[in-house]
Tab-separated table of C-alpha atoms in Angstrom:
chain	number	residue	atom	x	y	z
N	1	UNK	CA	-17.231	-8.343	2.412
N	2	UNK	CA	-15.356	-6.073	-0.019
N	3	UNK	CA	-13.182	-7.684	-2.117
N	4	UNK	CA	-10.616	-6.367	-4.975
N	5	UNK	CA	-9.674	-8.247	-8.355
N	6	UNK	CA	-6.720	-7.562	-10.223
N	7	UNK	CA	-5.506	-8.643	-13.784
N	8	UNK	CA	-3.462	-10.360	-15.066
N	9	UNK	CA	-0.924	-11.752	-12.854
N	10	UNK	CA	1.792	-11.161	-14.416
N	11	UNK	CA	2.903	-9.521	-18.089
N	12	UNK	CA	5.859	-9.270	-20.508
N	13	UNK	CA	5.103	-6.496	-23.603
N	14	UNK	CA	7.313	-5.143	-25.658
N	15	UNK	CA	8.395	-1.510	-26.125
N	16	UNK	CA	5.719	0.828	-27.893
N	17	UNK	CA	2.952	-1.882	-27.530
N	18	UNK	CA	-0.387	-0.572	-25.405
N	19	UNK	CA	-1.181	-1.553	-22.146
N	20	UNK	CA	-4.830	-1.998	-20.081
N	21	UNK	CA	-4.680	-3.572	-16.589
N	22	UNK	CA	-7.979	-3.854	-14.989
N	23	UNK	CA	-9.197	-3.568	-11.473
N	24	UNK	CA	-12.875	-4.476	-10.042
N	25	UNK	CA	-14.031	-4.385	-6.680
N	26	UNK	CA	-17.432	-6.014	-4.999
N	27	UNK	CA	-19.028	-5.969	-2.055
N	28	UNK	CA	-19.410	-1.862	-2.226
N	29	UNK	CA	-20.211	1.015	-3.899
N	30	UNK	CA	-18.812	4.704	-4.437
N	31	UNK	CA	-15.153	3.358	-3.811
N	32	UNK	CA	-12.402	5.058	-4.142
N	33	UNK	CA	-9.733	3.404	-5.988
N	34	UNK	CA	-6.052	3.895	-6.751
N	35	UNK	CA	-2.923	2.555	-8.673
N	36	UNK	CA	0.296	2.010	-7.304
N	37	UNK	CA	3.792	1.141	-9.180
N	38	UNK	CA	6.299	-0.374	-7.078
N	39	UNK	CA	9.896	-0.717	-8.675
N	40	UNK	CA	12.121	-3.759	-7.771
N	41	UNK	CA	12.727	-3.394	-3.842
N	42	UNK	CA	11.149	-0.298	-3.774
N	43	UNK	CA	8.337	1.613	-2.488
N	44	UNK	CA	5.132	2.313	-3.015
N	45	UNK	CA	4.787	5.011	-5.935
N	46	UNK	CA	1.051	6.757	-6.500
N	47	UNK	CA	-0.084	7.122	-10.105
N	48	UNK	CA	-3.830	7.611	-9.452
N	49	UNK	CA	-6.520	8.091	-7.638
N	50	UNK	CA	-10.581	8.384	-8.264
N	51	UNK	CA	-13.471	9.448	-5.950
N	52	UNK	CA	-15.636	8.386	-8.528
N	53	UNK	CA	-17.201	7.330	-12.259
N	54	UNK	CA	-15.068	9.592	-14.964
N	55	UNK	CA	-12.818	11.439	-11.956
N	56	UNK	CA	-9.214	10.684	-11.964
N	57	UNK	CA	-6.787	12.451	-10.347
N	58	UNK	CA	-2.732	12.133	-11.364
N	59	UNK	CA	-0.028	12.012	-9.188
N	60	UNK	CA	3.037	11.883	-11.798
N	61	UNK	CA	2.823	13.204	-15.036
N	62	UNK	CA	4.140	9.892	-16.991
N	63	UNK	CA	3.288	7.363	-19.883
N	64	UNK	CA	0.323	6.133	-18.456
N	65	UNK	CA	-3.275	7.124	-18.246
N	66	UNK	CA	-6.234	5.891	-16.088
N	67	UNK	CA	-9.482	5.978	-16.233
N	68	UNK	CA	-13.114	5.203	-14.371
N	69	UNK	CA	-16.042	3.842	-16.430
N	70	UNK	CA	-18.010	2.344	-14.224
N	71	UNK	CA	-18.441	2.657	-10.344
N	72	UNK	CA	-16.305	-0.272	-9.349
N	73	UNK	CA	-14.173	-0.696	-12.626
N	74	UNK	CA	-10.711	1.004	-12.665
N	75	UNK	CA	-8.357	0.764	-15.459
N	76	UNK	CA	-4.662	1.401	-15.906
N	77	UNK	CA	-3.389	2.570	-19.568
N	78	UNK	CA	-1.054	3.438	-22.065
N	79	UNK	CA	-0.778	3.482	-25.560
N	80	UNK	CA	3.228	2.890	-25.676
N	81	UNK	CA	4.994	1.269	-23.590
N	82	UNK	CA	8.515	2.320	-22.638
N	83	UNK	CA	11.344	0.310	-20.463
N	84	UNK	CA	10.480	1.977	-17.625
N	85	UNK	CA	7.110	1.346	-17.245
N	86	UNK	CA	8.440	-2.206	-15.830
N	87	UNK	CA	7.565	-2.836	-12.335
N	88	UNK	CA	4.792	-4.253	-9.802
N	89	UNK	CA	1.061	-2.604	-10.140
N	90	UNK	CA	-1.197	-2.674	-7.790
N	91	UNK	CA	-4.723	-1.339	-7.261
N	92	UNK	CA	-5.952	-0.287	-3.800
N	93	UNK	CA	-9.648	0.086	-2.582
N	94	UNK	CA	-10.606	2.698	-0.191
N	95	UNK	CA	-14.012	3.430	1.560
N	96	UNK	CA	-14.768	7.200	2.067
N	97	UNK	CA	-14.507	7.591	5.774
N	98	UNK	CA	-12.963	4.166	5.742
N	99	UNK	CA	-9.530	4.910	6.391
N	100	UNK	CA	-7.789	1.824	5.521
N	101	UNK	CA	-7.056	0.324	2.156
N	102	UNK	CA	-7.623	-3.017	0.553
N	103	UNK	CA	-5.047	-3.918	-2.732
N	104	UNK	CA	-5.201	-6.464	-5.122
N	105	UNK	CA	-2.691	-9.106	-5.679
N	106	UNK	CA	-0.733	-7.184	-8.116
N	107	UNK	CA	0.258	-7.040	-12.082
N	108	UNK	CA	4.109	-7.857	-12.692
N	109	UNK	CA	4.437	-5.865	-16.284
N	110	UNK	CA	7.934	-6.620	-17.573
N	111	UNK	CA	8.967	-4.259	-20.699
N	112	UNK	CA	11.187	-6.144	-23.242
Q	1	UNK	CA	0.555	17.674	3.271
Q	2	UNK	CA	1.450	14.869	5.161
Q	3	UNK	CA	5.368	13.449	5.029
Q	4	UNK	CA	5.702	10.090	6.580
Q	5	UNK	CA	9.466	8.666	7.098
Q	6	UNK	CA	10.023	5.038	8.272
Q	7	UNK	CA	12.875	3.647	9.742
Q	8	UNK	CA	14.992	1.193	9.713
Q	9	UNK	CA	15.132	0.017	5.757
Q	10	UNK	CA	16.136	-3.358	6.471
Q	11	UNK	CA	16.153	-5.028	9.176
Q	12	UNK	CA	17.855	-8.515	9.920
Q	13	UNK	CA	17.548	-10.866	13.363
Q	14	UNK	CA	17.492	-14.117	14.648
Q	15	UNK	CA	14.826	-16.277	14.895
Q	16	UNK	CA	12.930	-15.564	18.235
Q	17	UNK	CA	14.254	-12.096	18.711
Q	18	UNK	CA	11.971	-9.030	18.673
Q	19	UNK	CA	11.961	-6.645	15.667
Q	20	UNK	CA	10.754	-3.086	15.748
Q	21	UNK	CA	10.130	-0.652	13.127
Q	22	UNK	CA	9.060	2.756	13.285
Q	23	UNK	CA	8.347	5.945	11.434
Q	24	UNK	CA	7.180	9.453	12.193
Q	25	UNK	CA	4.551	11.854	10.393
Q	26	UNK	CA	4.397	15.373	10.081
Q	27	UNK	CA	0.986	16.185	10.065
Q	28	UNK	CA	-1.034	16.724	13.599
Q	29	UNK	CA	-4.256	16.062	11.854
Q	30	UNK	CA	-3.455	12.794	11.292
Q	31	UNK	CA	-5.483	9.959	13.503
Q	32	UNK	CA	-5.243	6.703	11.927
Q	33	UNK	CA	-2.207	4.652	11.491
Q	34	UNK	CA	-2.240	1.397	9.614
Q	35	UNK	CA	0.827	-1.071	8.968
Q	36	UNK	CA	0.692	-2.964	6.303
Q	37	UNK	CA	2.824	-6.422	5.422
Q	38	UNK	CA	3.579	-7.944	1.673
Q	39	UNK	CA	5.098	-11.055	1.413
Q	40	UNK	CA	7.240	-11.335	-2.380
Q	41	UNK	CA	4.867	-10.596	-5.265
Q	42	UNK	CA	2.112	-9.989	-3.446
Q	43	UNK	CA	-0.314	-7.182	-2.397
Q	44	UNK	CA	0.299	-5.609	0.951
Q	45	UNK	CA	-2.110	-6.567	3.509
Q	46	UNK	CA	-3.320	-4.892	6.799
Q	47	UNK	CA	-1.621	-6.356	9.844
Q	48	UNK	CA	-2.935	-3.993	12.074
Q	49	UNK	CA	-3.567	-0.356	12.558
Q	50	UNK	CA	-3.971	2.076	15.539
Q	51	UNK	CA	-6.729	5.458	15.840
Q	52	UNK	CA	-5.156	8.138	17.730
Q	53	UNK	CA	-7.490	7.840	20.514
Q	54	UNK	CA	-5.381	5.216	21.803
Q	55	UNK	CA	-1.701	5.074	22.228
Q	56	UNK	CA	-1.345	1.023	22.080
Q	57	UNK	CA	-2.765	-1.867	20.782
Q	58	UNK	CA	-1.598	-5.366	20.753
Q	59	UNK	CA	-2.786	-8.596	18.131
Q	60	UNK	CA	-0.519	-11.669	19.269
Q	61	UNK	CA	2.700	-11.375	18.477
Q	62	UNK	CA	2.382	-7.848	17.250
Q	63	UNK	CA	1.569	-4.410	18.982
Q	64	UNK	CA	1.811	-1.036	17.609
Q	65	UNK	CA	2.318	1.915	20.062
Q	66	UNK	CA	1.723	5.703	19.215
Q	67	UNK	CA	3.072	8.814	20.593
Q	68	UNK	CA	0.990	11.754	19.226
Q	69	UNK	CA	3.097	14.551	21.113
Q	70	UNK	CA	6.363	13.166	19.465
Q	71	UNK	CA	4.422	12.138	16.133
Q	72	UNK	CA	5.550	8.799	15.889
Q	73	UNK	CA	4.830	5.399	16.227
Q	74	UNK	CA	6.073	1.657	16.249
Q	75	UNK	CA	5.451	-1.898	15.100
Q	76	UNK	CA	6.969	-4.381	17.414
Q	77	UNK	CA	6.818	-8.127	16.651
Q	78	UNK	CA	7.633	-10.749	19.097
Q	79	UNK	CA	9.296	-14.063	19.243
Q	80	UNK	CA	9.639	-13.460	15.344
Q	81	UNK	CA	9.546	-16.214	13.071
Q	82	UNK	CA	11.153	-16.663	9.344
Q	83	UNK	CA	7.166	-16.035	8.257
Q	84	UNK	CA	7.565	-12.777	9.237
Q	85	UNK	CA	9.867	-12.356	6.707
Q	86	UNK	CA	8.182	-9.354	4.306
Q	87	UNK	CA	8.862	-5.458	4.027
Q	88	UNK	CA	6.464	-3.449	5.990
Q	89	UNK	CA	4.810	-0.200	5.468
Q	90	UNK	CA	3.614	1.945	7.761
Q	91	UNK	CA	0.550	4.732	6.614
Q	92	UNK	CA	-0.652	8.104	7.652
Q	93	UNK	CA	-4.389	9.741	7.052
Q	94	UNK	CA	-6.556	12.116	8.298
Q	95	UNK	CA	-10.442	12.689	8.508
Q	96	UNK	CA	-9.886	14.790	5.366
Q	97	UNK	CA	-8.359	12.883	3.758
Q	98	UNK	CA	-8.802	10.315	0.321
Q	99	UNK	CA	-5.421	9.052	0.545
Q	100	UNK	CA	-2.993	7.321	2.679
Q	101	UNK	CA	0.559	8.445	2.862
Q	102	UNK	CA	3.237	5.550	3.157
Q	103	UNK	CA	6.696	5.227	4.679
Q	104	UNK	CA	9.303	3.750	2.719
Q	105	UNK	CA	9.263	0.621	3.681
Q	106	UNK	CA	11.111	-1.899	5.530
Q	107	UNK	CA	12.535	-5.583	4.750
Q	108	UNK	CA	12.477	-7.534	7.497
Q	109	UNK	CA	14.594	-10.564	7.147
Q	110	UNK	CA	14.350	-12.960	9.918
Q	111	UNK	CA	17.197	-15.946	9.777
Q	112	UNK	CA	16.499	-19.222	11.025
């Protein structure tokens, strides 16, 4: 069965430091993958989306970057952090022609 | 592309009552509809989900219905308990498609 791992749990950094959250999946191959941010209470924002190794698609031009280096490896960056970057990511797993998604537990990044 | 709206925000009712959320979508092409439920600091996870070659489908206490002529469709949860207590998205796609669109969400509080 395909399963999604997210990390870490949670994370407190302060302004201007870098940032690299991590998402794998297993139990498939040629995903596609996305990050979410979800502010306090709020809903669920795209950032980005890949169809495959080294293609990344952006949503919302922001202070973050993503990239693809291996088939089931997606990672969430930036190289300074600002106070708004704060909220709840989460990574999603999609098949192609498999409709629904599977997401991770989640990374709670708290900007001090 | 596809716009879908989800209604009510928040919800609040009594233990044992019936809750109902719904939402509408914009584009005709879409033909799969998933809800999906996340409890506090987790990931969402897939409650259940309709195809639009059906117009109702039921899992225990909880049923979604579709309309494709009026472009909506509903979750409805039975006999609700305070476990039920989560916000819940409701998703869009189409064969084309790589991504889901969400609604907005909705808290459901359920008071014992």
């Amino acid at each position: 069965s395909q399963t999604i791992h997210q990390w870490p749990a949670t994370l407190v950094q302060p302004v201007g430091s870098p940032l690299s959250l991590e998402c794998t999946v297993e139990g498939t191959s040629n995903p596609n993958l996305y990050w979410y941010r979800q502010a306090a209470g709020r809903g669920l924002q795209l950032l980005f989306y890949s169809v495959g190794i080294g293609q990344i698609s952006s949503e919302v031009p922001q202070n973050l970057s993503a990239s693809r280096p291996q088939d089931r490896q997606f990672i969430l960056s930036s190289k300074k952090l600002l106070l708004s970057d704060s909220g709840f990511y989460l990574c999603a797993l999609g098949g192609k022609g498999r409709y629904g998604y599977t997401f991770g537990s989640g990374t709670r990044l708290t900007v001090v | 592309g596809e716009n879908v709206e989800q209604h009510p925000s928040t919800l609040s009712v009594q233990e044992g009552d019936s809750a109902v959320i719904k939402c509408t979508y914009s584009d005709s092409a879409s033909n799969y509809f998933p809800w999906y439920k996340q409890e506090l600091g987790k990931g969402p996870q897939l409650i259940i989900d309709i195809r639009s070659n059906v117009g109702e489908k039921k899992d225990q206490r909880i049923a979604v219905t579709l309309n494709k002529t009026a472009k909506h469709f509903s979750l409805h949860i039975t006999e609700t308990q305070p476990e039920d207590s989560a916000v819940y998205f409701c998703a869009a796609i189409n064969n084309a498609g790589n991504m889901l669109t969400f609604g907005g969400g909705t808290r459901l509080m359920v008071k014992p």
